[in-house]
Coordinates of C-alpha atoms in Angstrom, one line a residue:
Chain B
X1 CA 90.0 126.2 53.5
X2 CA 90.4 129.6 53.2
X3 CA 91.7 129.7 56.4
X4 CA 94.5 127.3 56.1
X5 CA 95.7 128.6 52.4
X6 CA 96.4 131.9 54.0
X7 CA 97.9 130.4 57.0
X8 CA 100.4 128.2 54.5
X9 CA 101.0 131.0 52.4
X10 CA 101.8 133.2 55.2
X11 CA 104.3 130.8 56.8
X12 CA 105.7 129.6 53.7
X13 CA 107.6 134.0 53.5
X14 CA 107.6 134.1 57.3
X15 CA 110.0 130.8 56.8
X16 CA 112.6 130.6 54.6
X17 CA 111.1 127.9 52.4
X18 CA 109.6 129.6 50.6
X19 CA 112.3 132.3 49.7
X20 CA 115.0 129.5 49.3
X21 CA 112.2 127.5 46.9
X22 CA 111.6 131.3 45.1
X23 CA 115.5 132.0 44.5
X24 CA 116.4 128.5 43.8
X25 CA 114.7 128.1 41.7
X26 CA 115.2 131.9 40.1
X27 CA 118.7 130.5 40.3
X28 CA 118.4 127.4 37.7
X29 CA 116.5 128.9 35.5
X30 CA 118.7 131.4 35.0
X31 CA 121.2 128.7 34.4
X32 CA 118.7 126.4 31.9
X33 CA 118.4 130.3 29.9
X34 CA 121.7 131.3 29.5
X35 CA 122.7 128.3 28.3
X36 CA 119.7 127.3 26.7
X37 CA 118.7 130.7 25.1
X38 CA 121.8 132.9 25.9
X39 CA 124.9 130.8 25.0
X40 CA 123.3 130.0 21.3
X41 CA 121.6 132.9 20.4
X42 CA 118.0 131.3 19.9
X43 CA 114.8 132.2 20.2
X44 CA 113.0 128.6 20.4
X45 CA 111.3 128.6 24.0
X46 CA 110.9 124.6 24.3
X47 CA 114.6 123.9 25.4
X48 CA 114.1 126.6 28.1
X49 CA 111.4 124.8 29.6
X50 CA 112.3 120.5 28.2
X51 CA 115.4 120.9 30.6
X52 CA 113.6 123.4 33.0
X53 CA 111.0 120.7 33.7
X54 CA 113.7 118.9 35.3
X55 CA 113.9 121.9 38.5
X56 CA 110.6 120.2 40.2
X57 CA 112.0 116.9 40.9
X58 CA 114.4 119.2 43.3
X59 CA 113.0 121.4 44.8
X60 CA 109.0 120.4 45.3
X61 CA 109.6 118.4 47.9
X62 CA 110.8 121.3 49.3
X63 CA 107.8 123.2 49.5
X64 CA 106.0 119.5 50.0
X65 CA 108.2 118.8 53.6
X66 CA 106.7 121.1 56.4
X67 CA 103.4 120.6 55.0
X68 CA 101.4 117.6 56.5
X69 CA 105.4 115.7 58.0
X70 CA 105.7 119.8 59.6
X71 CA 102.1 119.7 61.7
X72 CA 103.3 116.0 63.7
X73 CA 106.2 117.3 64.6
X74 CA 105.9 120.6 66.1
X75 CA 102.6 118.5 67.1
X76 CA 100.2 120.7 65.7
X77 CA 97.7 118.5 63.9
X78 CA 96.0 118.6 66.9
X79 CA 94.5 121.9 66.6
X80 CA 93.5 121.3 63.1
X81 CA 92.0 117.5 63.8
X82 CA 89.5 119.1 66.5
X83 CA 89.2 121.9 64.1
X84 CA 85.2 121.9 62.3
X85 CA 87.6 122.3 58.9
X86 CA 87.1 118.3 57.5
X87 CA 90.6 117.0 57.3
X88 CA 89.4 117.0 52.7
X89 CA 89.9 121.0 53.1
X90 CA 92.5 120.9 55.3
X91 CA 94.8 119.3 53.3
X92 CA 93.0 121.3 49.9
X93 CA 94.5 124.6 51.7
X94 CA 98.5 123.1 51.9
X95 CA 97.8 122.1 48.3
X96 CA 96.9 125.8 46.7
X97 CA 99.7 127.0 48.8
X98 CA 102.3 124.8 48.3
X99 CA 101.0 125.0 44.4
X100 CA 100.6 128.7 45.4
X101 CA 104.0 129.2 45.6
X102 CA 105.1 127.7 42.5
X103 CA 103.2 129.8 40.8
X104 CA 105.2 132.6 42.5
X105 CA 107.8 131.2 41.5
X106 CA 107.4 131.0 37.7
X107 CA 105.5 134.0 37.2
X108 CA 108.5 135.5 37.9
X109 CA 110.1 133.2 35.2
X110 CA 108.6 135.1 32.5
X111 CA 111.0 137.9 32.3
X112 CA 113.1 134.9 30.3
X113 CA 110.3 135.2 27.5
X114 CA 110.2 138.7 27.6
X115 CA 114.4 140.0 27.6
X116 CA 113.8 137.0 24.8
X117 CA 110.6 139.0 22.9
X118 CA 113.0 142.7 22.6
X119 CA 116.0 141.4 20.6
X120 CA 113.9 138.6 18.8
X121 CA 110.3 136.9 17.6
X122 CA 108.7 134.5 20.6
X123 CA 105.4 132.8 19.3
X124 CA 103.4 133.3 21.9
X125 CA 101.0 130.5 21.4
X126 CA 104.5 128.2 22.8
X127 CA 104.8 130.2 25.2
X128 CA 101.8 130.1 26.7
X129 CA 101.1 126.4 26.3
X130 CA 104.4 126.3 27.5
X131 CA 103.8 127.7 31.2
X132 CA 100.5 126.1 31.4
X133 CA 102.0 122.4 30.7
X134 CA 104.9 123.5 32.5
X135 CA 102.2 125.1 35.7
X136 CA 99.8 121.7 35.1
X137 CA 103.9 118.9 35.9
X138 CA 105.0 121.7 38.9
X139 CA 101.0 120.3 40.8
X140 CA 101.3 117.2 39.5
X141 CA 104.6 117.0 41.6
X142 CA 103.4 118.1 44.4
X143 CA 100.6 116.6 44.9
X144 CA 102.0 112.8 44.8
X145 CA 105.6 114.3 47.3
X146 CA 102.1 115.3 49.2
X147 CA 100.7 111.3 49.6
X148 CA 104.1 110.5 49.7
X149 CA 104.6 112.6 52.7
X150 CA 101.4 112.1 53.9
X151 CA 101.9 108.9 56.7
X152 CA 105.6 110.8 57.9
X153 CA 106.7 112.5 61.1
X154 CA 110.2 113.5 60.2
X155 CA 110.4 117.0 57.9
X156 CA 113.7 115.5 57.0
X157 CA 112.2 112.2 55.6
X158 CA 109.1 114.0 53.9
X159 CA 112.1 116.2 51.9
X160 CA 114.4 112.8 51.4
X161 CA 111.3 110.7 50.4
X162 CA 109.0 113.1 47.9
X163 CA 113.0 113.6 45.9
X164 CA 113.2 109.7 45.9
X165 CA 110.3 109.2 44.1
X166 CA 110.6 112.7 42.0
X167 CA 113.9 110.4 40.6
X168 CA 112.3 107.2 40.7
X169 CA 109.4 109.3 38.2
X170 CA 111.7 110.2 35.9
X171 CA 113.9 107.2 36.3
X172 CA 111.2 105.3 34.9
X173 CA 110.4 107.8 31.8
X174 CA 114.2 107.5 31.0
X175 CA 114.5 104.1 30.9
X176 CA 110.8 104.2 29.0
X177 CA 112.8 105.0 25.8
X178 CA 115.1 103.4 25.8
X179 CA 115.7 100.5 22.8
X180 CA 115.5 97.4 24.8
X181 CA 112.4 97.7 26.9
X182 CA 109.0 96.0 24.6
X183 CA 107.6 99.2 23.0
X184 CA 103.8 98.2 24.4
X185 CA 105.1 98.4 28.5
X186 CA 107.6 101.7 26.6
X187 CA 103.7 103.8 25.4
X188 CA 102.0 102.6 28.2
X189 CA 104.7 103.8 30.7
X190 CA 105.2 107.3 28.5
X191 CA 101.4 107.3 29.1
X192 CA 101.4 107.6 32.2
X193 CA 104.3 110.1 33.0
X194 CA 104.7 113.3 34.5
X195 CA 107.8 114.0 32.0
X196 CA 106.0 112.5 28.7
X197 CA 102.7 114.6 28.8
X198 CA 104.4 117.4 28.9
X199 CA 105.8 116.6 25.6
X200 CA 102.9 117.7 23.9
X201 CA 102.9 121.7 25.3
X202 CA 105.9 121.9 23.9
X203 CA 105.9 122.2 20.7
X204 CA 102.5 124.7 20.7
X205 CA 99.5 122.3 21.6
X206 CA 97.2 122.9 24.0
X207 CA 96.6 119.3 25.0
X208 CA 93.2 118.8 26.6
X209 CA 94.3 115.2 27.1
X210 CA 97.9 116.3 29.2
X211 CA 95.7 119.2 30.8
X212 CA 92.8 116.6 31.9
X213 CA 95.5 114.0 32.7
X214 CA 97.4 116.1 35.0
X215 CA 94.4 117.1 36.7
X216 CA 93.1 113.7 37.7
X217 CA 97.2 113.2 39.0
X218 CA 96.6 115.9 41.0
X219 CA 92.7 114.5 42.7
X220 CA 94.5 110.9 43.0
X221 CA 97.4 111.8 44.5
X222 CA 95.2 114.3 47.0
X223 CA 92.8 110.9 47.7
X224 CA 96.1 108.5 48.9
X225 CA 97.2 112.0 50.5
X226 CA 93.7 112.2 52.1
X227 CA 94.2 108.9 53.0
X228 CA 97.2 108.6 54.4
X229 CA 96.9 111.3 56.7
X230 CA 93.9 110.8 58.5
X231 CA 92.9 106.6 58.1
X232 CA 95.1 105.8 61.4
X233 CA 94.1 107.6 63.9
X234 CA 90.7 107.6 62.2
X235 CA 90.7 104.3 61.9
X236 CA 87.9 102.5 64.9
X237 CA 90.8 99.5 65.1
Chain I
X1 CA 76.3 119.2 77.1
X2 CA 79.1 116.4 77.3
X3 CA 78.1 112.8 77.0
X4 CA 81.1 109.8 76.1
X5 CA 79.8 106.8 75.7
X6 CA 81.3 103.1 76.1
X7 CA 84.0 104.6 74.8
X8 CA 86.9 102.6 73.9
X9 CA 90.0 101.8 71.8
X10 CA 92.0 99.3 71.1
X11 CA 95.5 98.9 69.5
X12 CA 95.7 95.2 68.0
X13 CA 95.5 93.1 70.9
X14 CA 96.7 96.0 73.2
X15 CA 93.3 97.7 75.0
X16 CA 94.3 101.5 76.1
X17 CA 90.7 102.5 77.4
X18 CA 87.8 100.7 77.8
X19 CA 84.3 101.3 78.6
X20 CA 84.5 104.6 79.3
X21 CA 81.1 106.6 80.0
X22 CA 80.3 109.9 81.6
X23 CA 77.9 112.4 80.9
X24 CA 78.6 116.2 81.9
X25 CA 76.2 118.9 82.2
X26 CA 76.7 123.7 81.4
X27 CA 78.4 124.7 84.0
X28 CA 80.6 121.5 85.6
X29 CA 83.9 121.9 86.8
X30 CA 85.5 118.4 85.6
X31 CA 88.3 117.5 87.0
X32 CA 90.1 113.9 85.0
X33 CA 93.1 111.5 87.5
X34 CA 94.9 108.5 86.8
X35 CA 98.6 107.6 86.7
X36 CA 101.1 108.1 83.4
X37 CA 99.8 105.5 80.8
X38 CA 96.4 105.2 82.2
X39 CA 93.9 106.6 79.4
X40 CA 94.1 110.5 80.0
X41 CA 94.7 111.5 77.2
X42 CA 93.2 108.8 73.7
X43 CA 90.4 110.1 76.1
X44 CA 90.6 113.4 76.1
X45 CA 91.6 113.1 72.2
X46 CA 88.3 110.6 71.1
X47 CA 85.7 112.9 72.6
X48 CA 87.8 116.3 71.0
X49 CA 87.9 114.0 67.8
X50 CA 90.7 113.4 66.6
X51 CA 91.4 110.4 67.1
X52 CA 88.2 108.0 66.3
X53 CA 87.4 105.7 69.4
X54 CA 87.3 101.2 68.3
X55 CA 83.6 101.1 69.6
X56 CA 81.3 103.1 72.1
X57 CA 80.2 107.5 71.4
X58 CA 81.0 111.3 71.4
X59 CA 78.5 113.4 71.6
X60 CA 78.8 117.7 71.8
X61 CA 76.1 119.8 72.5
X62 CA 74.2 116.5 70.9
X63 CA 76.1 116.1 68.4
X64 CA 78.1 113.6 67.5
X65 CA 81.3 113.1 67.3
X66 CA 81.8 110.5 64.2
X67 CA 78.4 111.3 62.5
X68 CA 78.8 114.8 62.3
X69 CA 82.3 116.3 62.9
X70 CA 81.8 119.2 61.9
X71 CA 78.5 120.6 63.9
X72 CA 80.0 118.8 67.4
X73 CA 83.7 120.0 66.8
X74 CA 82.5 123.8 67.2
X75 CA 81.0 123.8 69.7
X76 CA 84.6 122.7 71.9
X77 CA 87.9 123.9 72.3
X78 CA 90.6 121.7 72.4
X79 CA 93.8 122.5 74.5
X80 CA 96.2 119.4 74.2
X81 CA 99.4 117.5 76.0
X82 CA 101.4 119.8 73.7
X83 CA 100.1 123.4 72.7
X84 CA 99.6 123.1 69.0
X85 CA 101.5 126.5 68.4
X86 CA 102.8 127.9 65.3
X87 CA 106.5 129.5 66.1
X88 CA 106.2 132.0 63.0
X89 CA 103.1 133.9 63.7
X90 CA 102.5 136.1 66.8
X91 CA 100.1 135.7 69.2
X92 CA 97.2 137.7 67.6
X93 CA 98.1 136.0 63.9
X94 CA 97.7 132.8 65.7
X95 CA 94.2 134.1 67.6
X96 CA 92.7 135.2 64.5
X97 CA 93.3 131.1 62.7
X98 CA 92.0 130.2 64.7
X99 CA 88.7 131.5 64.8
X100 CA 88.7 131.7 61.1
X101 CA 89.4 128.1 62.3
X102 CA 86.1 127.5 64.3
X103 CA 84.4 129.8 61.4
X104 CA 84.1 132.9 63.7
X105 CA 82.5 135.4 61.6
X106 CA 85.5 138.1 59.8
X107 CA 84.0 140.8 61.3
X108 CA 84.6 139.8 65.0
X109 CA 87.3 138.1 65.4
X110 CA 89.5 141.3 66.1
X111 CA 87.2 141.8 68.7
X112 CA 87.1 138.1 69.8
X113 CA 90.7 137.4 69.9
X114 CA 91.4 141.0 72.0
X115 CA 88.8 140.2 74.2
X116 CA 90.8 136.6 74.1
X117 CA 94.3 138.1 75.2
X118 CA 92.4 140.0 78.4
X119 CA 91.0 137.1 79.4
X120 CA 94.4 135.1 79.5
X121 CA 96.7 137.7 80.4
X122 CA 98.4 137.9 76.9
X123 CA 98.6 141.3 76.2
X124 CA 101.5 142.3 76.6
X125 CA 103.1 139.8 74.4
X126 CA 100.1 139.9 71.7
X127 CA 102.2 141.4 69.7
X128 CA 105.5 138.7 69.4
X129 CA 106.3 135.9 67.9
X130 CA 104.8 132.2 69.3
X131 CA 108.7 130.7 69.5
X132 CA 109.3 133.5 71.3
X133 CA 107.4 133.4 74.6
X134 CA 108.2 131.0 77.4
X135 CA 106.4 127.8 78.3
X136 CA 103.8 130.2 80.4
X137 CA 103.7 131.8 78.0
X138 CA 103.3 129.3 75.1
X139 CA 100.8 127.2 77.8
X140 CA 98.4 130.4 78.2
X141 CA 98.8 130.9 74.5
X142 CA 97.5 127.6 73.8
X143 CA 94.1 128.0 75.8
X144 CA 93.2 131.1 74.3
X145 CA 93.4 129.0 71.0
X146 CA 90.5 126.7 72.9
X147 CA 88.7 129.7 73.5
X148 CA 88.3 131.1 69.8
X149 CA 85.1 130.5 68.8
X150 CA 83.3 130.8 72.4
X151 CA 83.4 127.0 73.0
X152 CA 80.5 125.8 75.2
X153 CA 82.4 122.5 75.7
X154 CA 86.3 122.4 77.1
X155 CA 89.2 120.4 77.1
X156 CA 91.8 121.1 79.0
X157 CA 94.3 118.2 78.6
X158 CA 97.4 118.6 80.7
X159 CA 95.9 122.7 81.2
X160 CA 99.3 124.3 83.5
X161 CA 102.1 122.2 82.6
X162 CA 104.6 125.5 82.7
X163 CA 102.9 127.6 84.8
X164 CA 104.6 128.6 87.5
X165 CA 102.6 129.4 91.0
X166 CA 100.8 133.1 89.7
X167 CA 100.1 132.0 86.7
X168 CA 98.4 129.1 88.2
X169 CA 96.2 131.1 90.3
X170 CA 95.5 133.0 87.5
X171 CA 94.1 129.8 85.4
X172 CA 91.9 128.6 88.4
X173 CA 90.4 131.9 88.2
X174 CA 89.9 132.2 84.4
X175 CA 88.4 128.4 84.8
X176 CA 86.0 129.5 87.4
X177 CA 85.4 132.8 85.9
X178 CA 84.5 130.4 82.1
X179 CA 83.2 127.1 84.3
X180 CA 79.5 129.8 85.2
X181 CA 77.8 128.3 80.9
X182 CA 80.1 126.0 79.2
X183 CA 81.9 122.4 80.1
X184 CA 85.1 121.8 81.3
X185 CA 86.7 118.7 81.5
X186 CA 90.4 119.2 82.0
X187 CA 93.2 116.4 83.1
X188 CA 95.9 116.8 85.7
X189 CA 98.2 115.3 87.6
X190 CA 97.9 117.9 90.2
X191 CA 96.2 117.1 93.6
X192 CA 95.0 120.3 94.8
X193 CA 94.1 122.1 91.0
X194 CA 91.8 119.6 90.7
X195 CA 90.1 120.1 94.9
X196 CA 90.5 123.7 94.0
X197 CA 88.7 124.0 90.6
X198 CA 86.7 120.9 90.3
X199 CA 82.8 119.3 90.7
X200 CA 83.5 116.2 90.1
X201 CA 85.9 113.7 89.7
X202 CA 87.0 111.4 87.6
X203 CA 89.0 108.6 88.2
X204 CA 91.1 106.7 84.7
X205 CA 92.9 103.5 86.4
X206 CA 94.6 100.9 83.4
X207 CA 92.5 102.2 81.0
X208 CA 88.9 102.2 82.8
X209 CA 87.2 104.5 84.9
X210 CA 86.9 103.7 87.4
X211 CA 85.7 106.5 90.2
X212 CA 83.1 109.3 88.9
X213 CA 82.5 111.3 92.4
X214 CA 81.0 114.3 93.1
X215 CA 83.5 116.7 95.4
X216 CA 79.9 120.0 96.0
X217 CA 78.7 116.6 97.6
X218 CA 81.1 116.2 100.0
X219 CA 81.6 119.3 100.5
X220 CA 78.3 119.4 101.7
X221 CA 78.1 115.4 103.6
X222 CA 79.1 115.8 107.1
X223 CA 82.6 117.0 107.6
X224 CA 84.2 115.9 110.9
X225 CA 86.7 119.0 112.6
X226 CA 90.1 118.6 114.6
X227 CA 89.7 121.6 117.0
X228 CA 92.0 122.7 120.5
X229 CA 90.1 125.0 123.0
X230 CA 92.6 128.1 124.3
X231 CA 89.6 126.2 127.9
X232 CA 89.7 123.4 130.3
X233 CA 87.2 120.7 128.9
X234 CA 84.3 120.7 131.6
X235 CA 83.9 124.6 130.8
X236 CA 84.0 123.5 126.8
X237 CA 82.7 119.8 126.3
X238 CA 79.2 120.3 127.1
X239 CA 78.4 123.4 124.8
X240 CA 79.9 122.3 123.0
X241 CA 77.8 118.8 122.5
X242 CA 75.3 120.7 122.8
X243 CA 75.9 122.9 119.2
X244 CA 72.5 122.1 116.9
X245 CA 75.0 121.5 114.3
X246 CA 77.3 118.7 116.7
X247 CA 76.4 115.6 115.8
X248 CA 79.7 114.3 117.5
X249 CA 82.6 114.9 119.5
X250 CA 85.4 112.3 120.6
X251 CA 87.7 113.9 123.1
X252 CA 91.3 113.7 122.1
X253 CA 93.3 115.1 125.4
X254 CA 92.1 118.0 128.1
X255 CA 94.6 119.4 130.7
X256 CA 93.5 122.9 132.8
X257 CA 94.4 125.1 130.4
X258 CA 94.0 123.8 127.2
X259 CA 91.6 121.0 124.8
X260 CA 91.4 119.0 122.3
X261 CA 88.6 117.5 120.2
X262 CA 87.1 115.9 117.3
X263 CA 84.7 117.5 116.6
X264 CA 81.4 115.3 114.1
X265 CA 78.8 118.0 112.6
X266 CA 75.7 117.8 111.4
X267 CA 75.6 118.4 107.0
X268 CA 74.1 121.2 106.1
X269 CA 75.3 123.1 109.8
X270 CA 76.2 126.5 110.6
X271 CA 79.4 125.0 113.0
X272 CA 81.7 127.6 112.1
X273 CA 79.3 129.8 113.3
X274 CA 77.6 128.6 115.7
X275 CA 80.9 127.4 117.1
X276 CA 82.4 131.5 117.2
X277 CA 79.0 132.5 118.8
X278 CA 79.5 130.5 121.1
X279 CA 84.0 130.3 122.4
X280 CA 83.2 134.0 122.8
X281 CA 80.8 133.6 124.5
X282 CA 82.6 131.3 127.2
X283 CA 86.4 133.8 126.4
X284 CA 87.8 130.9 125.0
X285 CA 90.2 131.1 122.0
X286 CA 90.6 128.6 119.4
X287 CA 93.8 127.4 119.7
X288 CA 93.5 125.4 116.3
X289 CA 90.1 124.3 113.6
X290 CA 91.1 122.2 110.8
X291 CA 89.2 120.1 108.9
X292 CA 89.3 116.4 109.0
X293 CA 88.4 114.9 105.5
X294 CA 89.1 112.0 103.1
X295 CA 91.6 114.1 101.0
X296 CA 91.5 113.3 97.1
X297 CA 94.9 111.9 96.8
X298 CA 93.6 109.5 99.7
X299 CA 90.7 108.5 97.8
X300 CA 93.4 108.8 94.6
X301 CA 95.4 105.7 95.9
X302 CA 93.5 103.8 97.3
X303 CA 90.7 104.1 93.5
X304 CA 94.3 103.0 91.5
X305 CA 95.5 100.6 94.6
X306 CA 98.4 102.9 94.6
X307 CA 99.8 102.6 98.5
X308 CA 99.0 105.5 100.8
X309 CA 102.1 107.5 101.9
X310 CA 103.3 108.1 105.3
X311 CA 102.2 111.1 107.0
X312 CA 106.0 112.7 107.6

């Protein structure tokens, strides 16, 4: 797993992918910071993260699109399949590499609360829980996108499919809040929503159920990705 | 060392490979021949653990590919049809990555990579990006990747594709050098390549193994030669028939200055040596000495049912 992890991590920054992801993330984060904190002169970090959480929908497909589909496109998959590495550890190596790039970009965004704290008091527990929830949400989107892109062979179709599913997840969580949707359905969707689960983290609550949900979600999606990626070739018929 | 038993692969109703079985021992170089679509790559993929067989089993150094894939793959090096290289890495980085994949100890990686680079002739491009290499060098990098971890079994799918004649000669030399303690199975369309380096040839046709033929045994068997000598038949024929290694001599045409015959020799004899001594003694120079045997091409055509090409 470590070999694949290190290779993928380097590949992100040897190619444009890692730089584009980090650059676009910081550009969007700067815009959101300007709109939510600088312009209204507010030190409340919650609206910043609330709005920023939608960037995962756009950005995680950039990280994920080449992870599995790229191997098929470049025909490098036999190298991994014929290595002693188990399919799951190979997949985990790729997943953790994408999560590390996400984490690096998020760490750079610590500059915003740091800047804010110079001019106004910042409630640190809120910053901590918001960052925790934000990172977990990003990692969950990566796992979801990995599962979606696992059967695909083209990086462009992988990016389009991942973005489509992310958009669907957002629309469903948006519709669940609509008055025309039955309350029970709305609550059920909110319970399973990657956006709904993020809300408690914004109000300085260390939501253990939220952490557990995101972790379980990642495990399920990675299992699906492993099944889709290896099922076809390893099935006996 | 490498054992395939009843390998069958079906895709829905289509059977790509049916009941293919063979074994290979250390030191054997085996050529896998077949027309396009015969199932060579499917067999290679199943042997390498990249594709599960519908039925049958693969064992590498005693480890079963289905029940102990990690152990089986540790003894295996695989070069697929298209070299599995990452264009953004340098050759050295790529080979270090492959060594890590194969579980080579961290302390040994550097020396091992340099050894492989030397073996495969990649010294001059070691620090270049793989994406900038010519096709021949990319193919050699793929070959180098298969050698990482010093595997006992090498599976090479069309390894000489993209090689120029010099690179192909270097490849043959490398195969001979490596074959001392390994099983090497390679598929190719180039029959002379098989004849030059293989001890054995497997011919696949329509997904079935049609021939498992030992080329080493063939060379030890009786041989025929076409011989032309610059001397009249009356001087040459009787002593030639009397040579211990000669079984039969057929006259193809004799004149006052030249004798043309087809000679059939006994297996294991030293025909060339005896002939040289005889003709030196007679003062009769050799004009032609050509071994005649069933060419691999003729064998291939016969097994695959393809029409043989007429001689020019």
